[in-house]
Amino acid sequence: MNYWLFKTEPEECSIDDFAKTPDKAIVWEGVRNYQARNFLRDQVQSGDLVFIYHSSCKDIGIAGVAKVVQNSYPDPSQFNSLSPYFDAKSSGTKAAWVAVDLQFVEKFPQLLSLDKLKESTKLEQLALVKKGNRLSVMPVSPAEWQTILIMAKNQGTT
């Protein structure tokens, strides 16, 4: 099993959307960066766990965990001319973009902020905290995953 961090704008898809329908898979679509697409296509697998990271909003940070329940397949939004993710160059035989399906695992009691993540010396190699990293899909090492889980569970405790 691998571990990942997926960025999302909560107005579009948040941990609350997953929590509202915990038994239903949600299509993770709209990834339009080649490196992030390659992670989804080549490495993200059913059973992998994913931190859901809220970005481009007032409260930025990790909100909870989802699980990959469907390996990559052609992103349906690339074919929909009404979608903001439409790609006129894509066709049924030449799909440039992929999606995966995710399902709810847990919502953290409170958001684990980017500032808190940056404070941990154990997360110095985490791609998210490095300057210039804007990927929407990024790997997380097993040690980083455990550190983040502990940080999320211990927030607000003394």
Coordinates of C-alpha atoms in Angstrom, one line a residue:
M1 CA 0.0 0.0 0.0
N2 CA 1.1 3.5 -0.8
Y3 CA 0.3 6.8 0.9
W4 CA -0.7 10.1 -0.9
L5 CA -1.7 13.6 -0.4
F6 CA -4.4 15.0 -2.8
K7 CA -5.0 18.8 -2.8
T8 CA -8.5 20.1 -3.3
E9 CA -10.4 23.3 -3.1
P10 CA -13.1 22.6 -0.5
E11 CA -15.7 24.5 -2.5
E12 CA -15.3 21.9 -5.2
C13 CA -14.7 18.7 -3.1
S14 CA -14.0 18.6 0.6
I15 CA -13.7 16.1 3.3
D16 CA -17.2 17.0 4.3
D17 CA -18.4 15.8 0.8
F18 CA -16.9 12.4 1.5
A19 CA -18.3 12.3 5.1
K20 CA -21.8 13.0 3.9
T21 CA -21.8 9.8 1.8
P22 CA -19.3 7.5 3.5
D23 CA -20.3 4.4 1.6
K24 CA -20.2 6.1 -1.8
A25 CA -17.2 6.6 -4.0
I26 CA -16.4 10.0 -5.3
V27 CA -14.6 10.5 -8.6
W28 CA -11.3 12.4 -8.2
E29 CA -11.3 14.2 -11.5
G30 CA -9.8 17.3 -13.0
V31 CA -6.1 16.7 -12.5
R32 CA -4.5 18.6 -15.3
N33 CA -0.8 18.4 -14.5
Y34 CA 1.3 15.8 -16.2
Q35 CA 3.4 14.7 -13.2
A36 CA 0.3 14.5 -11.0
R37 CA -1.5 12.6 -13.8
N38 CA 1.4 10.2 -14.0
F39 CA 1.2 9.5 -10.2
L40 CA -2.5 8.7 -10.6
R41 CA -2.1 6.6 -13.7
D42 CA 1.1 4.7 -12.8
Q43 CA 1.3 4.5 -9.0
V44 CA -1.9 5.2 -7.2
Q45 CA -3.7 1.9 -6.6
S46 CA -6.9 0.6 -5.1
G47 CA -6.4 0.3 -1.3
D48 CA -3.9 3.2 -1.0
L49 CA -4.7 5.8 1.6
V50 CA -4.9 9.5 0.8
F51 CA -4.7 12.7 3.0
I52 CA -7.4 15.2 1.7
Y53 CA -5.7 18.6 1.8
H54 CA -7.8 21.7 1.5
S55 CA -6.1 24.5 -0.5
S56 CA -6.9 27.8 -2.0
C57 CA -9.2 28.7 0.9
K58 CA -9.2 30.5 4.2
D59 CA -8.2 27.4 6.3
I60 CA -5.4 25.5 4.5
G61 CA -4.4 22.0 5.7
I62 CA -5.1 18.3 6.0
A63 CA -8.8 17.7 6.7
G64 CA -8.9 13.9 6.8
V65 CA -8.3 10.6 5.1
A66 CA -9.9 8.8 2.1
K67 CA -9.1 5.5 0.5
V68 CA -8.6 4.7 -3.2
V69 CA -11.3 2.3 -4.3
Q70 CA -10.9 2.3 -8.0
N71 CA -7.6 2.3 -10.0
S72 CA -7.2 5.0 -12.7
Y73 CA -9.5 5.2 -15.7
P74 CA -10.1 7.9 -18.3
D75 CA -11.3 11.1 -16.6
P76 CA -14.9 11.6 -17.8
S77 CA -14.7 15.3 -17.3
Q78 CA -12.2 15.7 -20.2
F79 CA -14.9 14.7 -22.6
N80 CA -17.7 16.9 -21.2
S81 CA -17.7 20.2 -23.1
L82 CA -19.7 21.8 -20.2
S83 CA -17.0 20.8 -17.6
P84 CA -14.3 23.2 -16.5
Y85 CA -11.9 20.3 -17.1
F86 CA -12.9 19.7 -20.7
D87 CA -10.0 19.0 -23.0
A88 CA -10.8 19.3 -26.7
K89 CA -7.7 17.3 -27.6
S90 CA -9.0 14.3 -25.7
S91 CA -11.2 11.6 -27.3
G92 CA -12.4 8.2 -26.4
T93 CA -9.5 6.6 -28.1
K94 CA -6.9 9.2 -26.9
A95 CA -7.7 10.1 -23.3
A96 CA -5.0 12.4 -21.9
W97 CA -6.2 12.5 -18.3
V98 CA -7.2 10.0 -15.7
A99 CA -9.3 9.9 -12.6
V100 CA -9.5 7.5 -9.6
D101 CA -12.4 6.9 -7.2
L102 CA -12.0 7.7 -3.5
Q103 CA -14.1 6.8 -0.4
F104 CA -14.3 8.4 3.0
V105 CA -12.2 7.0 5.9
E106 CA -12.1 9.7 8.5
K107 CA -12.4 13.4 9.1
F108 CA -9.9 14.9 11.6
P109 CA -11.3 16.6 14.7
Q110 CA -9.7 19.8 13.4
L111 CA -7.8 20.8 10.3
L112 CA -4.0 20.1 10.5
S113 CA -2.6 23.4 9.2
L114 CA 0.2 23.8 6.8
D115 CA 2.0 25.9 9.4
K116 CA 1.9 23.0 11.9
L117 CA 3.2 20.6 9.2
K118 CA 6.1 23.0 8.5
E119 CA 7.0 23.0 12.2
S120 CA 7.7 19.3 12.3
T121 CA 11.3 18.4 11.7
K122 CA 10.1 14.9 10.8
L123 CA 8.3 16.3 7.8
E124 CA 11.2 18.3 6.2
Q125 CA 11.3 16.0 3.2
L126 CA 7.5 16.0 2.6
A127 CA 7.0 17.5 -0.8
L128 CA 4.1 19.7 0.5
V129 CA 6.4 21.7 2.8
K130 CA 9.1 22.3 0.2
K131 CA 9.2 25.6 -1.6
G132 CA 7.8 25.7 -5.1
N133 CA 5.8 22.4 -4.9
R134 CA 2.4 22.9 -6.3
L135 CA 1.4 19.4 -7.3
S136 CA -2.1 18.3 -6.5
V137 CA -1.1 14.7 -6.1
M138 CA 2.0 13.8 -4.2
P139 CA 3.5 10.8 -2.4
V140 CA 3.8 10.5 1.3
S141 CA 6.3 8.1 2.9
P142 CA 5.1 5.7 5.5
A143 CA 7.1 7.5 8.2
E144 CA 5.6 10.9 7.1
W145 CA 2.1 9.3 7.1
Q146 CA 2.5 8.1 10.7
T147 CA 3.9 11.5 11.8
I148 CA 0.9 13.3 10.3
L149 CA -1.6 10.9 11.8
I150 CA -0.1 11.4 15.2
M151 CA -0.1 15.2 14.8
A152 CA -3.7 15.2 13.7
K153 CA -4.9 13.0 16.6
N154 CA -3.0 15.0 19.2
Q155 CA -4.1 18.5 18.2
G156 CA -5.7 20.3 21.1
T157 CA -4.3 17.9 23.7
T158 CA -1.9 18.9 26.3

